């Protein structure tokens, strides 16, 4: 076995070898991080644009390494999926998020992200509902954010899984709306409770007449279908004012609150100064 091992090494370019080694190390680190609960949700508020009240918090996963740096979710969620660790990681994140949400005001919603890969897991609903029941968070306080690509990739399974969740009374938000895929067929097929206009539109609509028309159209569509419209990625007061006047219901972004560790979501905690 040693011989073949040695021979095989020759097939790898040095850079490829390094890549592979890095990946193996990262996977081990990730496994360790999950086992020691180093990956936790941070929470970003979303705000009713009319009443200016926080109506909920979105859980955003953060991996805090021992040197105090954070690994962003785009670097470890796909890895967790490929390494078969996503179920364990999600259960852990979801359990923590539900427990944290119990101490928020009773009218606030916990919004939790589900990736495309997870929507092809037929046991997803069962697991989430079991955890919800164990923690005792009422179902109406939960909302799941799914992306359009999730709905399309494995349409049949995604529909079954979504149906289970919806029938159980869980609200579903369509995340990153307007990016990548044709969206209209999904909207007529599924009963979504919320549409989140992707932050790329929010970043550009003030400088682009075309993008502004798209944002207007999405808001009109939402109003027509009775779906709540959220705009994410609001960084400027002018964006907030414009979106509100366009009839957008809910806003989220650095201007309204950054993603922060759990303590900041407690009623007596203050958000740090806005920059
Ligand atoms: P997303 O669901 O679209 O989340 C919004 C992202 O925009 C977050 O990045 C958030 O920190 C960032 N953001 C919020 N406000 C602003 C703003 O005003 N300006 C800008 N430029 N960005 C803003 P983050 O936390 O790095 O998350 C990236 C993506 O990772 C998320 O995109 C989501 O798709 C995924 N993700 C995060 N947590 C989880 C999780 O627990 N499970 C799964 N499956 N995916 C997750
Ligand atoms: Ca999201
Ligand atoms: Ca989004
Ligand atoms: Ca996204």
Short mmCIF file of C-alpha atoms and ligand atoms in Angstrom, two decimals:
data_model
loop_
_atom_site.label_atom_id
_atom_site.label_comp_id
_atom_site.label_asym_id
_atom_site.label_seq_id
_atom_site.Cartn_x
_atom_site.Cartn_y
_atom_site.Cartn_z
CA UNK A 1 0.00 0.00 0.00
CA UNK A 2 2.89 2.29 0.78
CA UNK A 3 4.33 1.77 -2.67
CA UNK A 4 1.17 2.75 -4.52
CA UNK A 5 0.77 5.67 -2.17
CA UNK A 6 4.19 6.88 -3.13
CA UNK A 7 3.55 6.36 -6.83
CA UNK A 8 0.24 8.16 -6.70
CA UNK A 9 1.86 11.24 -5.28
CA UNK A 10 3.65 11.66 -8.61
CA UNK A 11 0.37 12.18 -10.41
CA UNK A 12 -0.32 15.37 -8.50
CA UNK A 13 1.19 18.67 -9.51
CA UNK A 14 2.80 20.32 -6.51
CA UNK A 15 0.13 23.06 -6.45
CA UNK A 16 -2.66 20.53 -6.67
CA UNK A 17 -1.10 18.64 -3.83
CA UNK A 18 -1.02 21.79 -1.75
CA UNK A 19 -4.65 22.52 -2.63
CA UNK A 20 -5.65 19.04 -1.61
CA UNK A 21 -3.69 19.22 1.63
CA UNK A 22 -5.30 22.56 2.42
CA UNK A 23 -8.71 21.14 1.78
CA UNK A 24 -8.15 18.09 3.93
CA UNK A 25 -6.89 20.33 6.74
CA UNK A 26 -9.86 22.67 6.36
CA UNK A 27 -12.27 19.75 6.47
CA UNK A 28 -10.65 18.49 9.68
CA UNK A 29 -10.80 21.98 11.14
CA UNK A 30 -14.46 22.24 10.21
CA UNK A 31 -15.29 18.93 11.82
CA UNK A 32 -13.49 20.07 14.97
CA UNK A 33 -15.28 23.43 14.89
CA UNK A 34 -18.66 21.71 14.73
CA UNK A 35 -17.76 19.29 17.53
CA UNK A 36 -16.63 22.16 19.76
CA UNK A 37 -19.52 24.46 18.78
CA UNK A 38 -17.28 27.16 17.32
CA UNK A 39 -19.78 27.90 14.59
CA UNK A 40 -22.62 30.01 15.87
CA UNK A 41 -25.31 32.24 14.42
CA UNK A 42 -25.01 35.99 14.49
CA UNK A 43 -28.20 37.95 14.03
CA UNK A 44 -29.11 40.82 11.73
CA UNK A 45 -32.35 42.67 12.44
CA UNK A 46 -34.97 43.44 9.83
CA UNK A 47 -37.22 46.40 10.28
CA UNK A 48 -40.80 47.35 9.39
CA UNK A 49 -40.29 50.45 7.26
CA UNK A 50 -43.55 52.06 8.40
CA UNK A 51 -43.35 51.52 12.16
CA UNK A 52 -39.51 51.40 12.19
CA UNK A 53 -39.72 48.47 14.60
CA UNK A 54 -37.49 45.41 14.51
CA UNK A 55 -39.80 42.61 13.41
CA UNK A 56 -37.24 39.83 13.30
CA UNK A 57 -33.65 38.67 13.07
CA UNK A 58 -31.90 36.68 10.36
CA UNK A 59 -29.44 34.07 11.62
CA UNK A 60 -26.11 34.23 9.76
CA UNK A 61 -23.57 31.53 10.53
CA UNK A 62 -20.11 32.55 11.77
CA UNK A 63 -17.11 30.35 12.41
CA UNK A 64 -14.85 31.92 14.99
CA UNK A 65 -11.35 30.51 14.81
CA UNK A 66 -9.11 30.27 17.85
CA UNK A 67 -7.07 33.27 16.64
CA UNK A 68 -10.23 35.41 16.83
CA UNK A 69 -10.76 35.67 13.07
CA UNK A 70 -14.06 34.75 11.41
CA UNK A 71 -14.52 32.43 8.48
CA UNK A 72 -17.44 33.68 6.36
CA UNK A 73 -20.29 31.26 5.61
CA UNK A 74 -19.54 31.19 1.86
CA UNK A 75 -16.24 29.49 2.81
CA UNK A 76 -17.61 26.75 5.04
CA UNK A 77 -21.27 26.06 4.15
CA UNK A 78 -20.36 24.58 0.72
CA UNK A 79 -17.51 22.67 2.35
CA UNK A 80 -19.85 21.29 5.01
CA UNK A 81 -22.20 20.17 2.25
CA UNK A 82 -19.46 18.41 0.31
CA UNK A 83 -18.00 16.81 3.42
CA UNK A 84 -21.36 15.48 4.59
CA UNK A 85 -21.35 17.72 7.65
CA UNK A 86 -24.21 20.04 6.73
CA UNK A 87 -26.93 18.11 8.58
CA UNK A 88 -25.00 18.17 11.84
CA UNK A 89 -24.00 21.81 11.38
CA UNK A 90 -27.53 22.91 10.52
CA UNK A 91 -29.07 21.07 13.46
CA UNK A 92 -26.58 22.74 15.78
CA UNK A 93 -27.08 26.23 14.32
CA UNK A 94 -30.84 25.84 14.27
CA UNK A 95 -31.00 24.62 17.85
CA UNK A 96 -28.92 27.58 19.05
CA UNK A 97 -30.95 30.05 17.00
CA UNK A 98 -34.28 28.72 18.34
CA UNK A 99 -33.00 28.90 21.89
CA UNK A 100 -31.75 32.47 21.38
CA UNK A 101 -35.05 33.48 19.76
CA UNK A 102 -36.94 32.43 22.89
CA UNK A 103 -35.53 35.46 24.71
CA UNK A 104 -36.53 37.97 22.03
CA UNK A 105 -39.84 39.85 22.13
CA UNK A 106 -42.66 37.45 21.28
CA UNK A 107 -43.64 39.25 18.08
CA UNK A 108 -40.19 38.87 16.49
CA UNK A 109 -39.44 36.24 13.89
CA UNK A 110 -36.35 34.07 13.51
CA UNK A 111 -35.31 33.87 9.88
CA UNK A 112 -33.04 30.91 9.08
CA UNK A 113 -31.19 30.24 5.82
CA UNK A 114 -31.52 26.92 4.01
CA UNK A 115 -29.17 26.24 1.11
CA UNK A 116 -30.14 24.60 -2.20
CA UNK A 117 -28.45 21.33 -1.29
CA UNK A 118 -30.46 21.11 1.94
CA UNK A 119 -33.75 21.39 0.10
CA UNK A 120 -33.14 18.06 -1.57
CA UNK A 121 -33.07 16.37 1.84
CA UNK A 122 -36.48 14.88 2.47
CA UNK A 123 -35.90 14.62 6.20
CA UNK A 124 -35.18 18.33 6.59
CA UNK A 125 -38.69 19.24 7.69
CA UNK A 126 -38.88 16.46 10.23
CA UNK A 127 -35.58 17.46 11.82
CA UNK A 128 -36.39 21.16 11.98
CA UNK A 129 -39.82 20.52 13.45
CA UNK A 130 -38.38 18.14 16.04
CA UNK A 131 -35.85 20.74 17.20
CA UNK A 132 -38.50 23.46 17.19
CA UNK A 133 -40.68 21.27 19.41
CA UNK A 134 -37.82 20.40 21.77
CA UNK A 135 -36.89 24.04 22.26
CA UNK A 136 -40.51 25.17 22.38
CA UNK A 137 -40.32 27.99 19.88
CA UNK A 138 -43.79 28.53 18.37
CA UNK A 139 -43.92 27.62 14.68
CA UNK A 140 -45.31 31.00 13.65
CA UNK A 141 -42.09 32.63 14.86
CA UNK A 142 -39.98 30.79 12.29
CA UNK A 143 -39.28 31.73 8.72
CA UNK A 144 -36.95 29.88 6.33
CA UNK A 145 -35.05 31.67 3.58
CA UNK A 146 -34.56 29.67 0.41
CA UNK A 147 -33.03 30.79 -2.87
CA UNK A 148 -34.53 30.53 -6.29
CA UNK A 149 -31.82 28.16 -7.44
CA UNK A 150 -32.81 25.83 -4.60
CA UNK A 151 -36.30 25.61 -5.94
CA UNK A 152 -35.13 24.91 -9.45
CA UNK A 153 -32.19 22.54 -8.98
CA UNK A 154 -34.18 19.54 -7.84
CA UNK A 155 -37.66 20.89 -8.40
CA UNK A 156 -39.53 17.73 -7.50
CA UNK A 157 -37.87 17.07 -4.14
CA UNK A 158 -37.73 20.76 -3.31
CA UNK A 159 -41.48 20.95 -3.80
CA UNK A 160 -42.11 17.99 -1.51
CA UNK A 161 -39.83 19.42 1.17
CA UNK A 162 -41.30 22.92 0.82
CA UNK A 163 -44.83 21.53 0.98
CA UNK A 164 -44.02 19.74 4.24
CA UNK A 165 -42.64 22.92 5.76
CA UNK A 166 -45.52 25.10 4.57
CA UNK A 167 -48.13 22.58 5.71
CA UNK A 168 -46.52 22.59 9.14
CA UNK A 169 -47.07 26.34 9.27
CA UNK A 170 -43.55 27.56 8.61
CA UNK A 171 -43.22 30.76 6.59
CA UNK A 172 -40.99 30.70 3.54
CA UNK A 173 -39.03 33.65 2.16
CA UNK A 174 -37.63 33.66 -1.38
CA UNK A 175 -34.08 34.99 -0.93
CA UNK A 176 -31.85 36.80 -3.44
CA UNK A 177 -34.85 37.53 -5.62
CA UNK A 178 -34.05 38.75 -9.11
CA UNK A 179 -30.66 37.10 -9.46
CA UNK A 180 -29.73 34.39 -11.91
CA UNK A 181 -32.86 32.45 -12.58
CA UNK A 182 -36.24 33.25 -14.00
CA UNK A 183 -38.39 33.88 -11.00
CA UNK A 184 -41.94 34.20 -12.12
CA UNK A 185 -42.70 30.51 -12.50
CA UNK A 186 -41.70 29.88 -8.88
CA UNK A 187 -43.94 32.61 -7.64
CA UNK A 188 -47.00 31.18 -9.31
CA UNK A 189 -46.12 27.62 -8.26
CA UNK A 190 -45.37 28.11 -4.59
CA UNK A 191 -46.97 30.05 -1.82
CA UNK A 192 -44.16 32.24 -0.53
CA UNK A 193 -44.75 34.57 2.38
CA UNK A 194 -41.92 36.92 1.58
CA UNK A 195 -39.66 38.01 -1.23
CA UNK A 196 -36.23 39.40 -0.48
CA UNK A 197 -34.99 41.75 -3.18
CA UNK A 198 -31.33 40.96 -3.69
CA UNK A 199 -28.84 43.46 -2.35
CA UNK A 200 -27.29 43.95 -5.78
CA UNK A 201 -30.50 45.77 -6.82
CA UNK A 202 -30.51 47.84 -3.66
CA UNK A 203 -26.89 48.82 -4.30
CA UNK A 204 -27.60 49.98 -7.85
CA UNK A 205 -31.19 51.07 -8.28
CA UNK A 206 -30.52 54.72 -7.48
CA UNK A 207 -28.04 55.01 -10.34
CA UNK A 208 -29.81 52.86 -12.86
CA UNK A 209 -33.21 53.66 -14.29
CA UNK A 210 -33.55 50.08 -15.48
CA UNK A 211 -32.77 48.62 -12.06
CA UNK A 212 -35.18 51.04 -10.45
CA UNK A 213 -37.91 49.79 -12.76
CA UNK A 214 -37.10 46.23 -11.77
CA UNK A 215 -37.33 47.09 -8.08
CA UNK A 216 -40.64 48.86 -8.66
CA UNK A 217 -41.95 45.88 -10.60
CA UNK A 218 -40.93 43.43 -7.87
CA UNK A 219 -42.70 45.54 -5.23
CA UNK A 220 -45.83 45.80 -7.40
CA UNK A 221 -45.74 42.07 -8.00
CA UNK A 222 -45.44 41.39 -4.28
CA UNK A 223 -48.31 43.71 -3.50
CA UNK A 224 -50.42 42.05 -6.16
CA UNK A 225 -49.74 38.59 -4.78
CA UNK A 226 -50.06 39.64 -1.14
CA UNK A 227 -46.44 38.77 -0.47
CA UNK A 228 -44.32 40.83 1.91
CA UNK A 229 -41.36 42.54 0.24
CA UNK A 230 -38.03 42.89 2.02
CA UNK A 231 -35.07 44.83 0.66
CA UNK A 232 -31.70 43.59 1.87
CA UNK A 233 -28.34 45.34 1.82
CA UNK A 234 -29.60 48.84 2.69
CA UNK A 235 -26.54 50.91 3.50
CA UNK A 236 -27.63 54.49 2.73
CA UNK A 237 -30.40 56.63 4.15
CA UNK A 238 -31.37 57.64 0.60
CA UNK A 239 -31.92 53.99 -0.34
CA UNK A 240 -34.11 53.50 2.71
CA UNK A 241 -36.22 56.58 1.96
CA UNK A 242 -36.65 55.64 -1.70
CA UNK A 243 -37.58 52.04 -0.97
CA UNK A 244 -40.10 53.09 1.63
CA UNK A 245 -41.74 55.55 -0.77
CA UNK A 246 -41.86 52.79 -3.41
CA UNK A 247 -43.98 50.69 -1.05
CA UNK A 248 -41.37 48.23 0.17
CA UNK A 249 -42.48 46.74 3.50
CA UNK A 250 -39.35 45.59 5.30
CA UNK A 251 -35.73 46.69 5.24
CA UNK A 252 -32.46 45.08 6.25
CA UNK A 253 -28.86 46.20 5.93
CA UNK A 254 -25.87 47.74 7.65
CA UNK A 255 -27.73 51.07 7.99
CA UNK A 256 -30.41 49.41 10.12
CA UNK A 257 -28.16 46.97 11.95
CA UNK A 258 -25.19 44.75 11.29
CA UNK A 259 -25.12 41.04 12.02
CA UNK A 260 -24.06 40.74 15.66
CA UNK A 261 -23.63 38.10 18.34
CA UNK A 262 -26.67 37.07 20.36
CA UNK A 263 -26.19 39.51 23.29
CA UNK A 264 -27.03 42.46 21.06
CA UNK A 265 -30.48 41.12 20.30
CA UNK A 266 -31.56 41.22 23.93
CA UNK A 267 -34.16 43.91 24.70
CA UNK A 268 -31.92 46.06 26.91
CA UNK A 269 -28.89 45.87 24.63
CA UNK A 270 -28.07 48.78 22.36
CA UNK A 271 -26.79 48.44 18.83
CA UNK A 272 -23.37 50.05 18.49
CA UNK A 273 -23.37 53.49 16.86
CA UNK A 274 -24.20 53.50 13.20
CA UNK A 275 -21.35 54.52 10.92
P1 LIG B 1 -27.78 35.96 2.41
O1 LIG B 1 -28.78 35.07 3.03
O2 LIG B 1 -28.18 36.67 1.16
O3 LIG B 1 -27.36 36.97 3.56
C1 LIG B 1 -27.09 38.34 3.35
C2 LIG B 1 -25.59 38.60 3.36
O4 LIG B 1 -25.38 40.00 3.18
C3 LIG B 1 -24.91 38.25 4.68
O5 LIG B 1 -23.58 37.85 4.39
C4 LIG B 1 -24.90 39.60 5.40
O6 LIG B 1 -23.89 39.69 6.39
C5 LIG B 1 -24.66 40.53 4.26
N1 LIG B 1 -25.20 41.87 4.50
C6 LIG B 1 -26.15 42.26 5.37
N2 LIG B 1 -26.39 43.59 5.28
C7 LIG B 1 -25.58 44.06 4.31
C8 LIG B 1 -25.35 45.36 3.75
O7 LIG B 1 -25.96 46.37 4.12
N3 LIG B 1 -24.43 45.43 2.75
C9 LIG B 1 -23.72 44.34 2.31
N4 LIG B 1 -22.84 44.51 1.34
N5 LIG B 1 -23.91 43.10 2.82
C10 LIG B 1 -24.83 42.97 3.80
P2 LIG B 1 -22.95 36.60 5.12
O8 LIG B 1 -23.29 36.63 6.56
O9 LIG B 1 -21.50 36.54 4.73
O10 LIG B 1 -23.71 35.37 4.48
C11 LIG B 1 -23.51 35.02 3.14
C12 LIG B 1 -24.48 33.94 2.71
O11 LIG B 1 -24.20 32.72 3.39
C13 LIG B 1 -25.92 34.25 3.05
O12 LIG B 1 -26.44 35.14 2.08
C14 LIG B 1 -26.54 32.89 3.03
O13 LIG B 1 -26.88 32.52 1.72
C15 LIG B 1 -25.39 32.01 3.51
N6 LIG B 1 -25.61 31.64 4.92
C16 LIG B 1 -25.38 32.35 6.04
N7 LIG B 1 -25.70 31.66 7.16
C17 LIG B 1 -26.17 30.46 6.72
C18 LIG B 1 -26.68 29.28 7.40
O14 LIG B 1 -26.79 29.20 8.64
N8 LIG B 1 -27.05 28.25 6.61
C19 LIG B 1 -26.96 28.30 5.25
N9 LIG B 1 -27.36 27.23 4.54
N10 LIG B 1 -26.50 29.37 4.59
C20 LIG B 1 -26.10 30.45 5.32
CA1 LIG B 2 -30.80 35.17 3.62
CA1 LIG B 3 -30.07 37.45 0.36
CA1 LIG B 4 -27.05 35.16 -0.94
#
